[in-house]
Short mmCIF file of C-alpha atoms in Angstrom, two decimals:
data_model
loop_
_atom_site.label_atom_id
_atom_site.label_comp_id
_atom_site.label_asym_id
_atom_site.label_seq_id
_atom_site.Cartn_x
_atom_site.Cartn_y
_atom_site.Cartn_z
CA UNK A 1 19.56 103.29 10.24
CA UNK A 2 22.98 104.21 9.03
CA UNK A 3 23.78 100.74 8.33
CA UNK A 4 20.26 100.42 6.13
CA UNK A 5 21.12 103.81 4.41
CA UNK A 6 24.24 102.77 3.57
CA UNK A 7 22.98 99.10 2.01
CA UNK A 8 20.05 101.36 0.12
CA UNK A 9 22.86 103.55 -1.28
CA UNK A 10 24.68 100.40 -2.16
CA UNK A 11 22.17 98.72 -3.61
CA UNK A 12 21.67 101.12 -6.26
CA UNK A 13 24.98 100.08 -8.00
CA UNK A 14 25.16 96.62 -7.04
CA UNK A 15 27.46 95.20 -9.95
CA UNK A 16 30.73 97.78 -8.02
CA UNK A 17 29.35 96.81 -4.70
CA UNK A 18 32.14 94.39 -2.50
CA UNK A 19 29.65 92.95 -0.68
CA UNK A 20 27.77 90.27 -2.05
CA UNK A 21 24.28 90.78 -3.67
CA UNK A 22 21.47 88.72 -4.62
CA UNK A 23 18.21 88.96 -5.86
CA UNK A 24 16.09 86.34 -5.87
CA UNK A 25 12.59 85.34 -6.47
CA UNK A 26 9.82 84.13 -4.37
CA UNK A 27 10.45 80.43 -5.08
CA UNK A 28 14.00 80.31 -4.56
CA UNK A 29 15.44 80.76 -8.00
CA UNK A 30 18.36 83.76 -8.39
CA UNK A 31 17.33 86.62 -10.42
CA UNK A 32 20.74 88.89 -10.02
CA UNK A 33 24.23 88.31 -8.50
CA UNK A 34 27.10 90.45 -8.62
CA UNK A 35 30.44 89.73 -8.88
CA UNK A 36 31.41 89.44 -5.23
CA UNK A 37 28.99 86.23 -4.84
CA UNK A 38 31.56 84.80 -6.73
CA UNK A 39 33.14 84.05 -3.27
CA UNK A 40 30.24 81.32 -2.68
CA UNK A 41 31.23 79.71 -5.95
CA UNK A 42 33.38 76.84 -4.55
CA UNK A 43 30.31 75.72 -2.36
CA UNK A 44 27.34 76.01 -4.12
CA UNK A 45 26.55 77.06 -7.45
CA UNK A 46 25.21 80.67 -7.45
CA UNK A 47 24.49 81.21 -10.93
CA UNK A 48 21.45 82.75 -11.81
CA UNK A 49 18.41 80.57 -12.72
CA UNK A 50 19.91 78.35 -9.70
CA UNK A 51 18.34 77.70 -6.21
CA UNK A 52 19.39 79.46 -2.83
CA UNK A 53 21.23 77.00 -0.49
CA UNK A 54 18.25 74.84 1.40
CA UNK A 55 19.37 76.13 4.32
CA UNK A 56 18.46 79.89 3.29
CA UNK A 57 14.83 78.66 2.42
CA UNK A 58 13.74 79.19 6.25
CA UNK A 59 14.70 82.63 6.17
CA UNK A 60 13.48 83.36 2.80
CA UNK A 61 9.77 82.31 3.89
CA UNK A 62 10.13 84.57 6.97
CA UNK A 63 11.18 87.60 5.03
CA UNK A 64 8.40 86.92 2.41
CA UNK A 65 5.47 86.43 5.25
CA UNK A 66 6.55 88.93 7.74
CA UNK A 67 7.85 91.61 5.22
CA UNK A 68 10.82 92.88 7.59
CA UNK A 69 14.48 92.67 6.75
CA UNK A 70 15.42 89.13 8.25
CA UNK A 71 19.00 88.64 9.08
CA UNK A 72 21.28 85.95 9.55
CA UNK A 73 24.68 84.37 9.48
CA UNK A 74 26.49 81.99 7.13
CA UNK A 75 30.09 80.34 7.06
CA UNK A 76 31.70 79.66 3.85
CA UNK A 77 35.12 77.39 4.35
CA UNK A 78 36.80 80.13 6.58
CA UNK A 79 34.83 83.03 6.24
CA UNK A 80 31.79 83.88 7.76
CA UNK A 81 29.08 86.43 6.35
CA UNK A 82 26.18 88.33 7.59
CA UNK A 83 23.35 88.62 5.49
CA UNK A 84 20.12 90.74 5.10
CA UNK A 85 17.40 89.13 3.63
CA UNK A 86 14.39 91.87 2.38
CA UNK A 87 11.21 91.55 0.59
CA UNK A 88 10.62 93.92 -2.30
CA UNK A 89 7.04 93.51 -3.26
CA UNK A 90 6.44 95.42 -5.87
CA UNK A 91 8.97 93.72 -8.10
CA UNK A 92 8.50 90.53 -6.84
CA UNK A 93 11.86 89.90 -5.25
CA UNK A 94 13.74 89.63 -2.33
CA UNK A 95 17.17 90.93 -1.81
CA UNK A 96 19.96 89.63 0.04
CA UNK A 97 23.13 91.75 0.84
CA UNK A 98 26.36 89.95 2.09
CA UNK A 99 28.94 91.42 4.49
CA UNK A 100 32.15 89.55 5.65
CA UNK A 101 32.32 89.16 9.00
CA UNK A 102 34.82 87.12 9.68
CA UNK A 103 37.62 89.39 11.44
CA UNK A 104 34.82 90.27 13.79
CA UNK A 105 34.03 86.42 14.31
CA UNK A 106 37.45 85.92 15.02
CA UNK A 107 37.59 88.75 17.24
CA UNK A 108 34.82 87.76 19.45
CA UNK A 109 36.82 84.08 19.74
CA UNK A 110 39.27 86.09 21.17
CA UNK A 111 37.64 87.29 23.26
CA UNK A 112 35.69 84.24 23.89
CA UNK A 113 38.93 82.52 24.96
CA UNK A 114 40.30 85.20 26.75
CA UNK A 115 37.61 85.45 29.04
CA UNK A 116 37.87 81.88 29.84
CA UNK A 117 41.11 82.19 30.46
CA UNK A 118 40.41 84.88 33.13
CA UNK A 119 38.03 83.08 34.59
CA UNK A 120 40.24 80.62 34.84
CA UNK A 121 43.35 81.98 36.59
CA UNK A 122 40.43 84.03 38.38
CA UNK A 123 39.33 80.89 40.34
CA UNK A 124 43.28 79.91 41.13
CA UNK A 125 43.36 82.77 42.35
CA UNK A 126 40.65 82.29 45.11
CA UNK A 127 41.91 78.70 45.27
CA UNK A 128 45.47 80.41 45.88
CA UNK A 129 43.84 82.98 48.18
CA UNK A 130 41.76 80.47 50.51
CA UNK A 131 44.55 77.90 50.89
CA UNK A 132 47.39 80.42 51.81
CA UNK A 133 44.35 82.26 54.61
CA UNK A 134 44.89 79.12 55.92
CA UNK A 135 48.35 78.44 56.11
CA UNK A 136 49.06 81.46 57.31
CA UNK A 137 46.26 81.65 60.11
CA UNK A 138 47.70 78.15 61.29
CA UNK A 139 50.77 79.48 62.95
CA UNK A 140 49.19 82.61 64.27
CA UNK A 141 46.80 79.94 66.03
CA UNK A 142 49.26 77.97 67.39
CA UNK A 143 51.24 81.50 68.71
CA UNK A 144 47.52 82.87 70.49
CA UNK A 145 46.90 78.62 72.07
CA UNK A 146 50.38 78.58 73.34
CA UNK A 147 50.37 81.62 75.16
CA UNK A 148 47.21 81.63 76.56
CA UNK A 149 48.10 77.93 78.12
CA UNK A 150 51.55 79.50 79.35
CA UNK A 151 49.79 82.14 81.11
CA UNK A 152 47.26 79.75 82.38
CA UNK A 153 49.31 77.25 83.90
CA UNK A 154 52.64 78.92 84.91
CA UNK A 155 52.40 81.29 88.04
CA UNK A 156 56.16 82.08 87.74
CA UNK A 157 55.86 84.64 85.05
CA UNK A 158 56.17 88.41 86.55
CA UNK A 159 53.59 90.95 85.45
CA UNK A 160 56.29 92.37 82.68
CA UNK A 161 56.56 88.52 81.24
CA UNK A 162 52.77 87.99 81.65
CA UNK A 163 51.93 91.39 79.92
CA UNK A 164 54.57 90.56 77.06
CA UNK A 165 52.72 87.00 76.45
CA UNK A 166 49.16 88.55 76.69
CA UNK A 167 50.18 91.25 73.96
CA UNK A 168 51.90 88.73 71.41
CA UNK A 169 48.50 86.94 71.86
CA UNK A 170 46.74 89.65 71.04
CA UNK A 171 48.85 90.36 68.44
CA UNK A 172 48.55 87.14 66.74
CA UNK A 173 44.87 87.69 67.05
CA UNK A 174 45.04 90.75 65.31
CA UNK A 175 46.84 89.43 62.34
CA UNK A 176 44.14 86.75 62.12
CA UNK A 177 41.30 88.65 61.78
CA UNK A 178 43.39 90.63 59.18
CA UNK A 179 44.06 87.58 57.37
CA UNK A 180 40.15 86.72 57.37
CA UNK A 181 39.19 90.18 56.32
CA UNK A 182 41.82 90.23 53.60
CA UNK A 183 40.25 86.50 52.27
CA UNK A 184 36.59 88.24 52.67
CA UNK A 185 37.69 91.36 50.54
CA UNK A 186 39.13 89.14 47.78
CA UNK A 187 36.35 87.12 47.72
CA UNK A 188 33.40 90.51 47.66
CA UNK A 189 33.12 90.07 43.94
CA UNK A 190 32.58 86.47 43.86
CA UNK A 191 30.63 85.92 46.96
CA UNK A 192 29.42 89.66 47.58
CA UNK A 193 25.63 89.98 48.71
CA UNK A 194 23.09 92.03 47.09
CA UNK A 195 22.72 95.47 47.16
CA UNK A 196 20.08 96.25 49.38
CA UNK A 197 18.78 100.05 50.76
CA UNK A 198 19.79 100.92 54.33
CA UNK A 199 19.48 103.85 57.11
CA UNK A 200 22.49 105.83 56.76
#
C-alpha cells in the first residue's frame, strides 16, 4: 500500500518523476513518456505515437482484461527494471511506472552464489566429517580386536595386566561410540528425522 501511495503521489507529477513513466493506449501506441524513459532509448524507440516492445503486449492484455495492476520485470543492457502495468478506464489508458532494480538484482546474485558456495563447502564438510569418523575409528578398532584376542588366548597375564587390557578396550570402545555420535550430530541437520509428538 505504501509502495502504491507512493507511485499515486508520483504519478501526479510525472515529467520530475526518476522513475520511468508511460502512458499508453489500449492498442499499444504511447500516449506520454517522461524524461527518465529516455534510459530505454538505445533499445527501442520510445517516442510517443510508437509501439510498446512486443514483449510488453502479453502483459498489456492482462492488465486491460483483468483490470488489476500487473507487474513484471525487464532488462535493459545492464540494468534491470520493475514495472507496474495499470488500467485507467476512464481515460482510456494504461500506465506503466518503471523502477530500477538492478542493485537489488545484483544483490540477490550474491546471494545466489553465496549460498551455493555454502552449500558447497557444506557437503566437504560432511565428506570431510564421514571420511575422518572413519579413519579415526580404524585404529580404535584395531586397539579393542587386539586386546580382546590377548586376553583370550594368553593365560599368563595377572589380574592387574588383564584388568589394564580389559579397560584400554573399553576405552577404545568408548572413544568409538564418541566418534559415531559426534558424525551423527554433524550430520542432524542434513539427515535429521521429522519432528514428531512424543510422551514426555
Amino acid at each position: 500500500r505504501q509502495a502504491e501511495n507512493q507511485i499515486k503521489s508520483l504519478s501526479k507529477f510525472p515529467s520530475e518523476n526518476p522513475h520511468p513513466i508511460l502512458r499508453i493506449l489500449k492498442n499499444g501506441k504511447i500516449l506520454y513518456k517522461n524524461k527518465a524513459c529516455d534510459v530505454f532509448s538505445k533499445v527501442w524507440d520510445c517516442d510517443i505515437g510508437n509501439s510498446i516492445p512486443e514483449k510488453w503486449q502479453g502483459f498489456l492484455s492482462k492488465a486491460i482484461s483483468s483490470e488489476k495492476t500487473v507487474m513484471f520485470e525487464d532488462k535493459y543492457e545492464e540494468t534491470y527494471f520493475s514495472f507496474n502495468m495499470s488500467l485507467v478506464e476512464e481515460m482510456g489508458y494504461v500506465n506503466v511506472y518503471g523502477m530500477d532494480i538492478t542493485s537489488k538484482k545484483q544483490a540477490d546474485e550474491k546471494l545466489r552464489l553465496y549460498s551455493d558456495e555454502l552449500k558447497r563447502s557444506n557437503q566437504e564438510l560432511q565428506d570431510f566429517t564421514s571420511i575422518a569418523s572413519h579413519d579415526l575409528q580404524e585404529p580404535l578398532r584395531k586397539i579393542s580386536i587386539f586386546s580382546d584376542r590377548l586376553l583370550e588366548i594368553d593365560n599368563s597375564f595377572n589380574e592387574t595386566q588383564k584388568g589394564y587390557l580389559g579397560r584400554m578396550g573399553k576405552a577404545a570402545n568408548r572413544m568409538q561410540a564418541l566418534i559415531e555420535d559426534l558424525l551423527k550430530l554433524s550430520q542432524v541437520t542434513t539427515k535429521g528425522e521429522p519432528f514428531e509428538k512424543v510422551d514426555l
